[in-house]
Amino acid sequence: MARAATPAIVLAGTRSGVGKTTIATGIIGALARRGLRVQPFKCGPDYIDPSYHLMACGVPSRNIDTWMLSHQTALELYGRASQSAEVAVVEGVMGLYDGHANLTEQGSTAEVAKLLRAPVILIANAARVARSIAAEVLGFRQFDPSVNIAGVILNGVGSPRHLEFCKPPIEDATGLPVLGYMPRREDLRVPERHLGLIPTVEGVVVEKWFDELTAQVESTINLDRLLEVAKQADTPQVSPSVFPAEPQPRKARIGVAQDKAFNFYYQDSLDMLEAWGAELAPFSPLVDAVLPAGVGGVYIGGGFPEIFAHELAANAPMKQSIKDAHAQGQVIYAECGGLMYLGEALTDFDGEAHEMVGLIPARSSMSKGRLTLGYREVEALSDGALLAKGETARGHEFHWSVADSPSSAEQAAYAVRTQDGRIEGFRAGNLTASYIHIHMGSRPGMARRFVERCANAQP
């Protein structure tokens, strides 16, 4: 017998910068303080916003991306994570209808909401506008009537009188209820730097900020009505495709770099590795002297190695431990910041070069004038940690740094199919390093392959 769908809301913005993450974090925290089991999600390829969700309710947030993942896989991951929750809160990406392409909804929050059959709460910025905001909300409702926009939250409200110039026109013109608002409060803005918000793991976001945010949400957003709206969700259930149908025995131990410098991982990718038989052993390239004992593989994700370059360079024992693991044939897989760390040197924003591990022939440097951003589909040029030669997967690239490119296809990890086959990343024995963050759910079998290769390389 199929279980009932988990109540859910999708918090979508009219555009980037309207306060989605702040409001989502506050709502998640406020619902958790009521004693509810909240499962947070983030649309799109984002690592930082989910860290705020985790801080708010103590539950890892999951990414739902309908460009990187098939609809079947997206539903599988959503259903698996939300099955024991009392309410799911999905934070959108950019504006409601923004996605991978300009003329389709693929990868957008709207596509995710329709896939999940979940109601949308539209977040609109009321700063420097009054009655005109009703026209904006009306346009969003009429743009795609198949999206279930069920309510509105206003951000940047200046006063009770300002709210009266915004709320009644919206409700009159659109028929949508305004379920609450957030006032203009600079003290509730989330700290940012060159890649966006600062991850909570760095300790910059203090408990006082979160407490005041939650109290503000409890005061000015109608949580009872939000929960009633959430009951409209009717998410379909699917069978497993990227997770095993039956529990798997432990096969391999994999060291995962997790500290202030490296913390960009899709939670579902880590869960898939464990489900297919991996024991994940966290370690810190910043402070640990050696890799965890007995690992057959090492996974170094993205993050901010440029912020901690001096400390990474100074930890010579860890760099040597990683070199020794590579020499012994253990599997090493690195993405973005991990690629920078495994290179020869990293030059920070001040122009100072720091010696890195030196396993791949690349030097990286920071450049505030050149942002590399976008979805990528890659084809493996040889057998690697995640893919066999000729197999494809989807991921995302987002970095301000630049690094030396591979000199030949024999040296490269991938051909980027979405960019005329340009060669990208590095392969050296059992090592694969790339700027592209791969979601292990984008191709069934990737997590299983990684675990099996690590099992074969166990010392």
Short mmCIF file of C-alpha atoms in Angstrom, two decimals:
data_model
loop_
_atom_site.label_atom_id
_atom_site.label_comp_id
_atom_site.label_asym_id
_atom_site.label_seq_id
_atom_site.Cartn_x
_atom_site.Cartn_y
_atom_site.Cartn_z
CA MET A 1 0.00 0.00 0.00
CA ALA A 2 1.43 3.38 -1.00
CA ARG A 3 2.14 5.77 1.86
CA ALA A 4 0.62 9.24 1.96
CA ALA A 5 2.65 12.04 0.42
CA THR A 6 4.72 14.13 2.81
CA PRO A 7 3.32 17.66 3.26
CA ALA A 8 5.64 20.03 1.39
CA ILE A 9 6.09 23.63 0.29
CA VAL A 10 8.38 25.06 -2.37
CA LEU A 11 9.76 28.50 -1.51
CA ALA A 12 10.40 30.25 -4.83
CA GLY A 13 11.65 33.75 -5.57
CA THR A 14 10.71 36.23 -8.24
CA ARG A 15 14.47 36.52 -8.88
CA SER A 16 17.82 35.92 -7.21
CA GLY A 17 18.50 38.07 -4.18
CA VAL A 18 14.94 38.33 -2.85
CA GLY A 19 15.87 36.58 0.40
CA LYS A 20 14.99 32.95 -0.35
CA THR A 21 17.75 31.45 1.79
CA THR A 22 17.15 33.77 4.73
CA ILE A 23 13.40 33.12 4.72
CA ALA A 24 13.78 29.38 4.05
CA THR A 25 16.27 29.04 6.92
CA GLY A 26 13.96 30.93 9.26
CA ILE A 27 10.91 28.86 8.30
CA ILE A 28 12.83 25.58 8.62
CA GLY A 29 14.11 26.64 12.03
CA ALA A 30 10.72 27.81 13.24
CA LEU A 31 9.02 24.56 12.18
CA ALA A 32 11.78 22.52 13.82
CA ARG A 33 11.31 24.49 17.05
CA ARG A 34 7.69 23.39 17.01
CA GLY A 35 8.99 19.86 17.29
CA LEU A 36 8.27 18.91 13.68
CA ARG A 37 10.57 16.60 11.72
CA VAL A 38 11.58 18.86 8.83
CA GLN A 39 13.36 17.62 5.69
CA PRO A 40 14.97 20.50 3.77
CA PHE A 41 15.82 20.52 0.07
CA LYS A 42 17.53 22.94 -2.31
CA CYS A 43 16.78 23.21 -6.02
CA GLY A 44 19.82 23.37 -8.25
CA PRO A 45 23.54 22.70 -7.83
CA ASP A 46 24.14 24.57 -4.58
CA TYR A 47 26.36 23.55 -1.65
CA ILE A 48 26.21 26.60 0.61
CA ASP A 49 22.47 27.20 1.06
CA PRO A 50 21.98 23.61 2.30
CA SER A 51 24.45 24.29 5.12
CA TYR A 52 22.02 26.91 6.44
CA HIS A 53 19.16 24.42 6.25
CA LEU A 54 21.22 21.92 8.26
CA MET A 55 21.98 24.55 10.89
CA ALA A 56 18.27 25.34 11.17
CA CYS A 57 16.94 21.84 11.81
CA GLY A 58 19.88 19.46 12.26
CA VAL A 59 18.90 17.41 9.17
CA PRO A 60 21.12 17.34 6.04
CA SER A 61 19.56 19.18 3.12
CA ARG A 62 19.32 17.47 -0.27
CA ASN A 63 19.69 18.92 -3.76
CA ILE A 64 16.99 18.40 -6.39
CA ASP A 65 18.18 19.29 -9.86
CA THR A 66 16.06 18.33 -12.86
CA TRP A 67 18.84 19.00 -15.37
CA MET A 68 21.50 16.89 -13.72
CA LEU A 69 19.02 14.23 -12.61
CA SER A 70 16.29 12.39 -14.46
CA HIS A 71 12.77 12.91 -13.15
CA GLN A 72 12.81 9.30 -11.92
CA THR A 73 16.00 9.87 -9.95
CA ALA A 74 14.86 13.22 -8.55
CA LEU A 75 11.67 11.62 -7.26
CA GLU A 76 13.63 8.68 -5.83
CA LEU A 77 16.01 10.94 -3.91
CA TYR A 78 13.19 13.18 -2.70
CA GLY A 79 11.03 10.27 -1.59
CA ARG A 80 13.86 8.50 0.18
CA ALA A 81 14.82 11.59 2.18
CA SER A 82 11.30 12.78 3.02
CA GLN A 83 9.63 9.48 3.88
CA SER A 84 10.05 9.94 7.65
CA ALA A 85 9.55 13.73 7.69
CA GLU A 86 6.43 15.54 8.84
CA VAL A 87 7.00 18.39 6.41
CA ALA A 88 9.43 19.07 3.54
CA VAL A 89 10.66 22.58 2.75
CA VAL A 90 12.16 23.05 -0.72
CA GLU A 91 14.14 26.23 -1.39
CA GLY A 92 14.12 27.24 -5.05
CA VAL A 93 16.94 28.51 -7.24
CA MET A 94 17.11 31.98 -8.86
CA GLY A 95 13.63 33.07 -10.01
CA LEU A 96 10.75 30.60 -10.15
CA TYR A 97 10.96 30.06 -13.92
CA ASP A 98 14.76 30.35 -14.36
CA GLY A 99 16.53 27.16 -15.41
CA HIS A 100 19.01 25.63 -17.81
CA ALA A 101 17.62 27.16 -21.00
CA ASN A 102 15.82 30.34 -21.99
CA LEU A 103 12.77 28.79 -23.66
CA THR A 104 12.14 25.71 -21.48
CA GLU A 105 11.53 25.08 -17.80
CA GLN A 106 14.25 22.40 -17.51
CA GLY A 107 16.17 22.73 -14.26
CA SER A 108 13.88 25.44 -12.88
CA THR A 109 12.10 25.64 -9.55
CA ALA A 110 8.83 25.55 -11.49
CA GLU A 111 9.74 22.19 -13.02
CA VAL A 112 10.67 20.80 -9.60
CA ALA A 113 7.40 22.03 -8.06
CA LYS A 114 5.36 20.40 -10.82
CA LEU A 115 7.36 17.18 -10.56
CA LEU A 116 6.77 17.03 -6.80
CA ARG A 117 3.15 18.17 -7.19
CA ALA A 118 3.88 20.60 -4.38
CA PRO A 119 2.45 24.07 -3.72
CA VAL A 120 4.67 27.11 -4.31
CA ILE A 121 5.01 30.03 -1.92
CA LEU A 122 6.27 32.98 -3.97
CA ILE A 123 8.75 35.30 -2.26
CA ALA A 124 8.65 38.84 -3.63
CA ASN A 125 10.78 41.85 -2.73
CA ALA A 126 8.57 44.71 -1.57
CA ALA A 127 11.40 47.21 -1.19
CA ARG A 128 10.83 50.44 -3.17
CA VAL A 129 7.43 49.33 -4.48
CA ALA A 130 3.80 49.42 -3.36
CA ARG A 131 0.71 48.47 -5.41
CA SER A 132 2.86 47.59 -8.42
CA ILE A 133 4.03 44.43 -6.65
CA ALA A 134 0.55 42.99 -7.30
CA ALA A 135 1.23 43.19 -11.04
CA GLU A 136 4.48 41.28 -10.57
CA VAL A 137 2.82 38.51 -8.56
CA LEU A 138 -0.06 38.34 -11.04
CA GLY A 139 2.40 37.91 -13.90
CA PHE A 140 4.09 35.01 -12.13
CA ARG A 141 0.75 33.33 -11.53
CA GLN A 142 -0.40 33.71 -15.14
CA PHE A 143 2.94 32.82 -16.78
CA ASP A 144 2.37 29.09 -16.20
CA PRO A 145 -1.03 28.27 -14.67
CA SER A 146 0.04 24.64 -14.17
CA VAL A 147 2.38 25.77 -11.38
CA ASN A 148 0.43 25.74 -8.13
CA ILE A 149 1.32 29.11 -6.61
CA ALA A 150 -0.58 28.95 -3.34
CA GLY A 151 0.59 32.00 -1.42
CA VAL A 152 3.00 34.91 -1.16
CA ILE A 153 5.60 36.08 1.36
CA LEU A 154 6.89 39.64 1.11
CA ASN A 155 10.45 40.61 1.96
CA GLY A 156 11.81 44.07 2.66
CA VAL A 157 8.64 45.54 4.14
CA GLY A 158 9.42 48.95 5.61
CA SER A 159 6.47 49.53 7.97
CA PRO A 160 2.90 48.45 8.73
CA ARG A 161 1.67 51.17 6.36
CA HIS A 162 3.98 49.85 3.61
CA LEU A 163 2.50 46.37 4.14
CA GLU A 164 -1.01 47.81 3.70
CA PHE A 165 0.04 49.26 0.33
CA CYS A 166 1.26 45.82 -0.82
CA LYS A 167 -0.83 43.05 0.75
CA PRO A 168 -4.43 44.01 -0.18
CA PRO A 169 -3.59 44.75 -3.86
CA ILE A 170 -1.90 41.35 -4.19
CA GLU A 171 -4.81 39.49 -2.67
CA ASP A 172 -7.36 41.48 -4.66
CA ALA A 173 -5.62 41.12 -8.04
CA THR A 174 -4.43 37.53 -7.76
CA GLY A 175 -6.66 35.81 -5.20
CA LEU A 176 -3.50 34.57 -3.47
CA PRO A 177 -3.12 34.98 0.29
CA VAL A 178 -0.13 36.91 1.63
CA LEU A 179 1.05 34.49 4.30
CA GLY A 180 3.50 36.83 5.96
CA TYR A 181 6.39 39.15 5.50
CA MET A 182 9.92 39.99 6.58
CA PRO A 183 10.79 43.56 7.56
CA ARG A 184 13.83 45.46 6.36
CA ARG A 185 16.52 44.31 8.77
CA GLU A 186 20.15 44.59 7.75
CA ASP A 187 21.17 42.55 10.78
CA LEU A 188 19.41 39.50 9.29
CA ARG A 189 21.34 39.61 6.00
CA VAL A 190 23.48 36.53 5.48
CA PRO A 191 27.28 37.14 5.17
CA GLU A 192 28.68 36.79 1.64
CA ARG A 193 31.94 36.66 -0.30
CA HIS A 194 33.10 35.84 -3.84
CA LEU A 195 31.10 32.60 -4.37
CA GLY A 196 28.00 33.83 -2.56
CA LEU A 197 27.02 33.02 1.02
CA ILE A 198 29.66 31.88 3.51
CA PRO A 199 29.22 28.21 4.54
CA THR A 200 28.10 27.77 8.12
CA VAL A 201 30.93 25.28 8.74
CA GLU A 202 33.35 28.23 8.91
CA GLY A 203 31.64 29.50 12.06
CA VAL A 204 30.93 33.01 10.74
CA VAL A 205 27.15 32.62 11.11
CA VAL A 206 26.49 32.94 14.82
CA GLU A 207 23.70 31.45 16.92
CA LYS A 208 22.39 34.91 17.78
CA TRP A 209 21.68 35.61 14.09
CA PHE A 210 19.75 32.38 13.73
CA ASP A 211 17.77 32.93 16.93
CA GLU A 212 16.72 36.42 15.84
CA LEU A 213 15.84 35.21 12.34
CA THR A 214 13.66 32.42 13.71
CA ALA A 215 11.94 34.78 16.13
CA GLN A 216 11.19 37.19 13.28
CA VAL A 217 9.67 34.41 11.17
CA GLU A 218 7.56 33.24 14.08
CA SER A 219 6.32 36.81 14.56
CA THR A 220 5.46 37.81 10.98
CA ILE A 221 4.90 34.63 8.93
CA ASN A 222 1.77 32.53 9.47
CA LEU A 223 3.26 29.09 10.02
CA ASP A 224 -0.10 27.45 10.67
CA ARG A 225 -1.36 28.50 7.24
CA LEU A 226 1.91 27.39 5.66
CA LEU A 227 1.42 23.93 7.12
CA GLU A 228 -2.13 23.83 5.80
CA VAL A 229 -0.88 24.77 2.33
CA ALA A 230 1.79 22.07 2.58
CA LYS A 231 -0.93 19.41 2.79
CA GLN A 232 -1.72 20.06 -0.88
CA ALA A 233 1.43 18.15 -1.88
CA ASP A 234 0.75 14.91 -3.73
CA THR A 235 4.21 13.68 -4.69
CA PRO A 236 4.32 10.42 -6.70
CA GLN A 237 6.36 7.47 -5.47
CA VAL A 238 8.90 5.60 -7.62
CA SER A 239 11.07 2.50 -7.35
CA PRO A 240 14.85 2.66 -6.64
CA SER A 241 17.20 3.21 -9.57
CA VAL A 242 20.37 4.79 -8.15
CA PHE A 243 20.18 3.28 -4.66
CA PRO A 244 20.38 -0.50 -4.20
CA ALA A 245 17.08 -2.30 -3.70
CA GLU A 246 18.63 -4.39 -0.90
CA PRO A 247 21.24 -3.57 1.80
CA GLN A 248 24.83 -4.12 0.66
CA PRO A 249 27.75 -5.47 2.71
CA ARG A 250 30.67 -3.20 3.61
CA LYS A 251 33.23 -3.38 0.80
CA ALA A 252 35.57 -0.41 1.06
CA ARG A 253 36.74 2.43 3.28
CA ILE A 254 36.87 5.87 1.62
CA GLY A 255 38.49 8.94 3.15
CA VAL A 256 36.38 12.08 2.60
CA ALA A 257 37.97 15.52 3.06
CA GLN A 258 35.61 17.46 5.33
CA ASP A 259 36.69 20.67 7.03
CA LYS A 260 36.53 24.44 6.54
CA ALA A 261 38.46 24.21 3.28
CA PHE A 262 36.56 21.28 1.74
CA ASN A 263 32.85 20.84 2.40
CA PHE A 264 31.08 20.93 -0.99
CA TYR A 265 29.38 17.56 -1.38
CA TYR A 266 25.93 16.46 -2.47
CA GLN A 267 24.52 14.63 0.53
CA ASP A 268 22.83 12.10 -1.73
CA SER A 269 26.17 11.28 -3.38
CA LEU A 270 27.67 10.49 0.01
CA ASP A 271 24.59 8.44 0.92
CA MET A 272 24.84 6.50 -2.34
CA LEU A 273 28.45 5.59 -1.59
CA GLU A 274 27.45 4.29 1.84
CA ALA A 275 24.45 2.43 0.44
CA TRP A 276 26.66 0.62 -2.08
CA GLY A 277 29.05 -0.57 0.63
CA ALA A 278 31.42 2.26 1.53
CA GLU A 279 32.46 3.23 5.01
CA LEU A 280 33.12 6.97 4.81
CA ALA A 281 36.01 8.17 6.96
CA PRO A 282 36.17 11.99 7.30
CA PHE A 283 39.55 13.68 7.49
CA SER A 284 40.91 17.23 7.42
CA PRO A 285 43.62 18.29 4.96
CA LEU A 286 44.01 21.34 7.18
CA VAL A 287 44.88 19.69 10.50
CA ASP A 288 45.30 15.91 10.12
CA ALA A 289 48.78 14.52 9.51
CA VAL A 290 47.77 11.38 7.60
CA LEU A 291 44.83 9.90 5.75
CA PRO A 292 42.47 7.63 7.73
CA ALA A 293 43.87 4.14 8.18
CA GLY A 294 42.89 1.42 5.74
CA VAL A 295 41.27 3.55 3.04
CA GLY A 296 41.12 2.24 -0.50
CA GLY A 297 40.03 5.60 -1.87
CA VAL A 298 40.08 9.33 -1.20
CA TYR A 299 37.34 11.82 -2.13
CA ILE A 300 38.27 15.53 -2.02
CA GLY A 301 35.31 17.74 -2.87
CA GLY A 302 35.07 21.43 -3.50
CA GLY A 303 35.21 24.32 -1.08
CA PHE A 304 37.44 27.29 -0.41
CA PRO A 305 41.07 26.11 -0.49
CA GLU A 306 42.04 29.64 -1.56
CA ILE A 307 40.90 31.01 1.82
CA PHE A 308 42.98 28.44 3.69
CA ALA A 309 45.85 28.06 1.23
CA HIS A 310 48.55 28.94 3.76
CA GLU A 311 47.38 26.26 6.21
CA LEU A 312 46.99 23.65 3.47
CA ALA A 313 50.48 24.36 2.16
CA ALA A 314 51.98 24.18 5.65
CA ASN A 315 50.55 20.71 6.35
CA ALA A 316 53.36 18.82 4.62
CA PRO A 317 52.64 15.46 6.31
CA MET A 318 49.11 15.31 4.87
CA LYS A 319 50.35 16.24 1.40
CA GLN A 320 52.88 13.43 1.62
CA SER A 321 50.25 10.98 2.87
CA ILE A 322 48.12 11.70 -0.21
CA LYS A 323 51.14 11.28 -2.48
CA ASP A 324 51.91 7.94 -0.82
CA ALA A 325 48.31 6.78 -1.29
CA HIS A 326 48.52 7.63 -5.00
CA ALA A 327 51.84 5.80 -5.35
CA GLN A 328 50.28 2.72 -3.74
CA GLY A 329 47.42 2.70 -6.27
CA GLN A 330 44.62 3.89 -4.04
CA VAL A 331 41.75 5.63 -5.85
CA ILE A 332 41.71 9.44 -5.61
CA TYR A 333 38.79 11.51 -6.87
CA ALA A 334 38.79 15.31 -6.60
CA GLU A 335 36.44 18.09 -7.70
CA CYS A 336 37.03 21.84 -8.13
CA GLY A 337 38.73 22.86 -4.87
CA GLY A 338 40.07 19.32 -4.67
CA LEU A 339 41.66 19.74 -8.11
CA MET A 340 43.28 22.98 -6.95
CA TYR A 341 44.65 21.21 -3.86
CA LEU A 342 46.12 18.31 -5.85
CA GLY A 343 47.86 20.68 -8.26
CA GLU A 344 51.36 22.07 -7.97
CA ALA A 345 50.51 25.48 -6.53
CA LEU A 346 47.61 27.79 -5.68
CA THR A 347 47.94 31.58 -5.97
CA ASP A 348 45.51 33.40 -3.68
CA PHE A 349 43.71 36.74 -4.16
CA ASP A 350 46.77 38.59 -2.80
CA GLY A 351 49.01 37.08 -5.45
CA GLU A 352 50.86 34.80 -3.04
CA ALA A 353 51.64 31.31 -4.35
CA HIS A 354 51.26 28.32 -2.02
CA GLU A 355 52.69 24.88 -2.70
CA MET A 356 50.01 22.21 -2.95
CA VAL A 357 50.19 18.39 -3.22
CA GLY A 358 51.69 18.27 -6.72
CA LEU A 359 50.03 15.14 -8.10
CA ILE A 360 48.70 16.82 -11.26
CA PRO A 361 50.55 19.24 -13.58
CA ALA A 362 48.38 22.28 -12.90
CA ARG A 363 48.81 25.59 -11.15
CA SER A 364 45.67 27.49 -10.13
CA SER A 365 45.17 31.14 -9.31
CA MET A 366 42.29 33.30 -8.14
CA SER A 367 40.73 35.86 -10.46
CA LYS A 368 37.81 38.04 -9.36
CA GLY A 369 37.31 39.10 -12.95
CA ARG A 370 36.58 35.66 -14.39
CA LEU A 371 33.71 33.54 -13.11
CA THR A 372 33.25 30.12 -14.69
CA LEU A 373 29.67 28.99 -14.23
CA GLY A 374 27.27 26.52 -15.80
CA TYR A 375 25.93 23.03 -16.27
CA ARG A 376 28.24 20.52 -17.93
CA GLU A 377 27.79 17.10 -19.53
CA VAL A 378 31.04 15.17 -19.68
CA GLU A 379 32.28 12.06 -21.45
CA ALA A 380 35.06 10.02 -19.86
CA LEU A 381 38.15 9.78 -22.08
CA SER A 382 39.46 6.76 -20.17
CA ASP A 383 38.41 4.49 -17.32
CA GLY A 384 38.22 6.55 -14.13
CA ALA A 385 36.90 6.57 -10.59
CA LEU A 386 33.27 7.22 -11.54
CA LEU A 387 32.99 6.47 -15.25
CA ALA A 388 34.25 3.92 -17.75
CA LYS A 389 35.66 5.23 -21.01
CA GLY A 390 32.88 6.64 -23.20
CA GLU A 391 30.31 6.93 -20.41
CA THR A 392 28.68 10.29 -19.72
CA ALA A 393 27.49 12.14 -16.63
CA ARG A 394 26.12 15.55 -15.75
CA GLY A 395 27.43 18.11 -13.30
CA HIS A 396 28.05 21.77 -12.66
CA GLU A 397 30.99 24.17 -12.70
CA PHE A 398 31.25 27.29 -10.50
CA HIS A 399 34.59 28.89 -9.63
CA TRP A 400 36.55 32.13 -9.74
CA SER A 401 39.90 30.40 -10.05
CA VAL A 402 41.67 29.44 -13.28
CA ALA A 403 44.01 26.50 -13.70
CA ASP A 404 46.29 25.09 -16.36
CA SER A 405 44.42 22.91 -18.83
CA PRO A 406 45.52 19.37 -19.72
CA SER A 407 48.02 19.33 -22.57
CA SER A 408 46.40 16.39 -24.39
CA ALA A 409 43.36 14.11 -24.40
CA GLU A 410 45.58 11.35 -22.97
CA GLN A 411 46.19 13.51 -19.90
CA ALA A 412 42.59 14.77 -19.54
CA ALA A 413 39.71 13.23 -17.61
CA TYR A 414 36.80 14.35 -19.76
CA ALA A 415 35.54 15.81 -22.99
CA VAL A 416 32.86 18.37 -22.17
CA ARG A 417 30.01 17.54 -24.55
CA THR A 418 28.12 20.74 -23.81
CA GLN A 419 31.18 22.81 -24.82
CA ASP A 420 32.19 21.35 -28.19
CA GLY A 421 34.19 18.54 -26.63
CA ARG A 422 36.84 20.67 -24.90
CA ILE A 423 39.14 18.52 -22.80
CA GLU A 424 38.98 19.05 -19.06
CA GLY A 425 40.38 17.66 -15.83
CA PHE A 426 43.27 15.28 -15.26
CA ARG A 427 43.77 11.52 -15.10
CA ALA A 428 46.89 9.93 -13.65
CA GLY A 429 46.68 6.25 -12.80
CA ASN A 430 43.91 5.84 -10.23
CA LEU A 431 43.56 9.62 -9.84
CA THR A 432 40.76 11.66 -11.43
CA ALA A 433 40.55 15.42 -10.83
CA SER A 434 38.15 17.89 -12.44
CA TYR A 435 36.69 21.34 -11.95
CA ILE A 436 33.23 19.83 -12.55
CA HIS A 437 31.09 18.74 -9.61
CA ILE A 438 29.40 15.49 -10.64
CA HIS A 439 26.14 14.42 -9.02
CA MET A 440 26.48 10.65 -8.56
CA GLY A 441 22.78 10.29 -9.23
CA SER A 442 23.14 11.69 -12.74
CA ARG A 443 24.08 8.23 -14.01
CA PRO A 444 23.02 5.03 -12.25
CA GLY A 445 26.05 2.94 -11.33
CA MET A 446 28.59 5.69 -10.63
CA ALA A 447 28.56 5.34 -6.86
CA ARG A 448 28.70 1.56 -7.13
CA ARG A 449 31.67 1.78 -9.52
CA PHE A 450 33.57 4.13 -7.18
CA VAL A 451 33.03 1.82 -4.21
CA GLU A 452 34.10 -1.29 -6.15
CA ARG A 453 37.24 0.38 -7.46
CA CYS A 454 38.12 1.50 -3.93
CA ALA A 455 37.49 -2.04 -2.68
CA ASN A 456 39.94 -3.39 -5.24
CA ALA A 457 42.54 -0.85 -4.07
CA GLN A 458 42.21 -1.57 -0.33
CA PRO A 459 45.69 -1.81 1.24
#
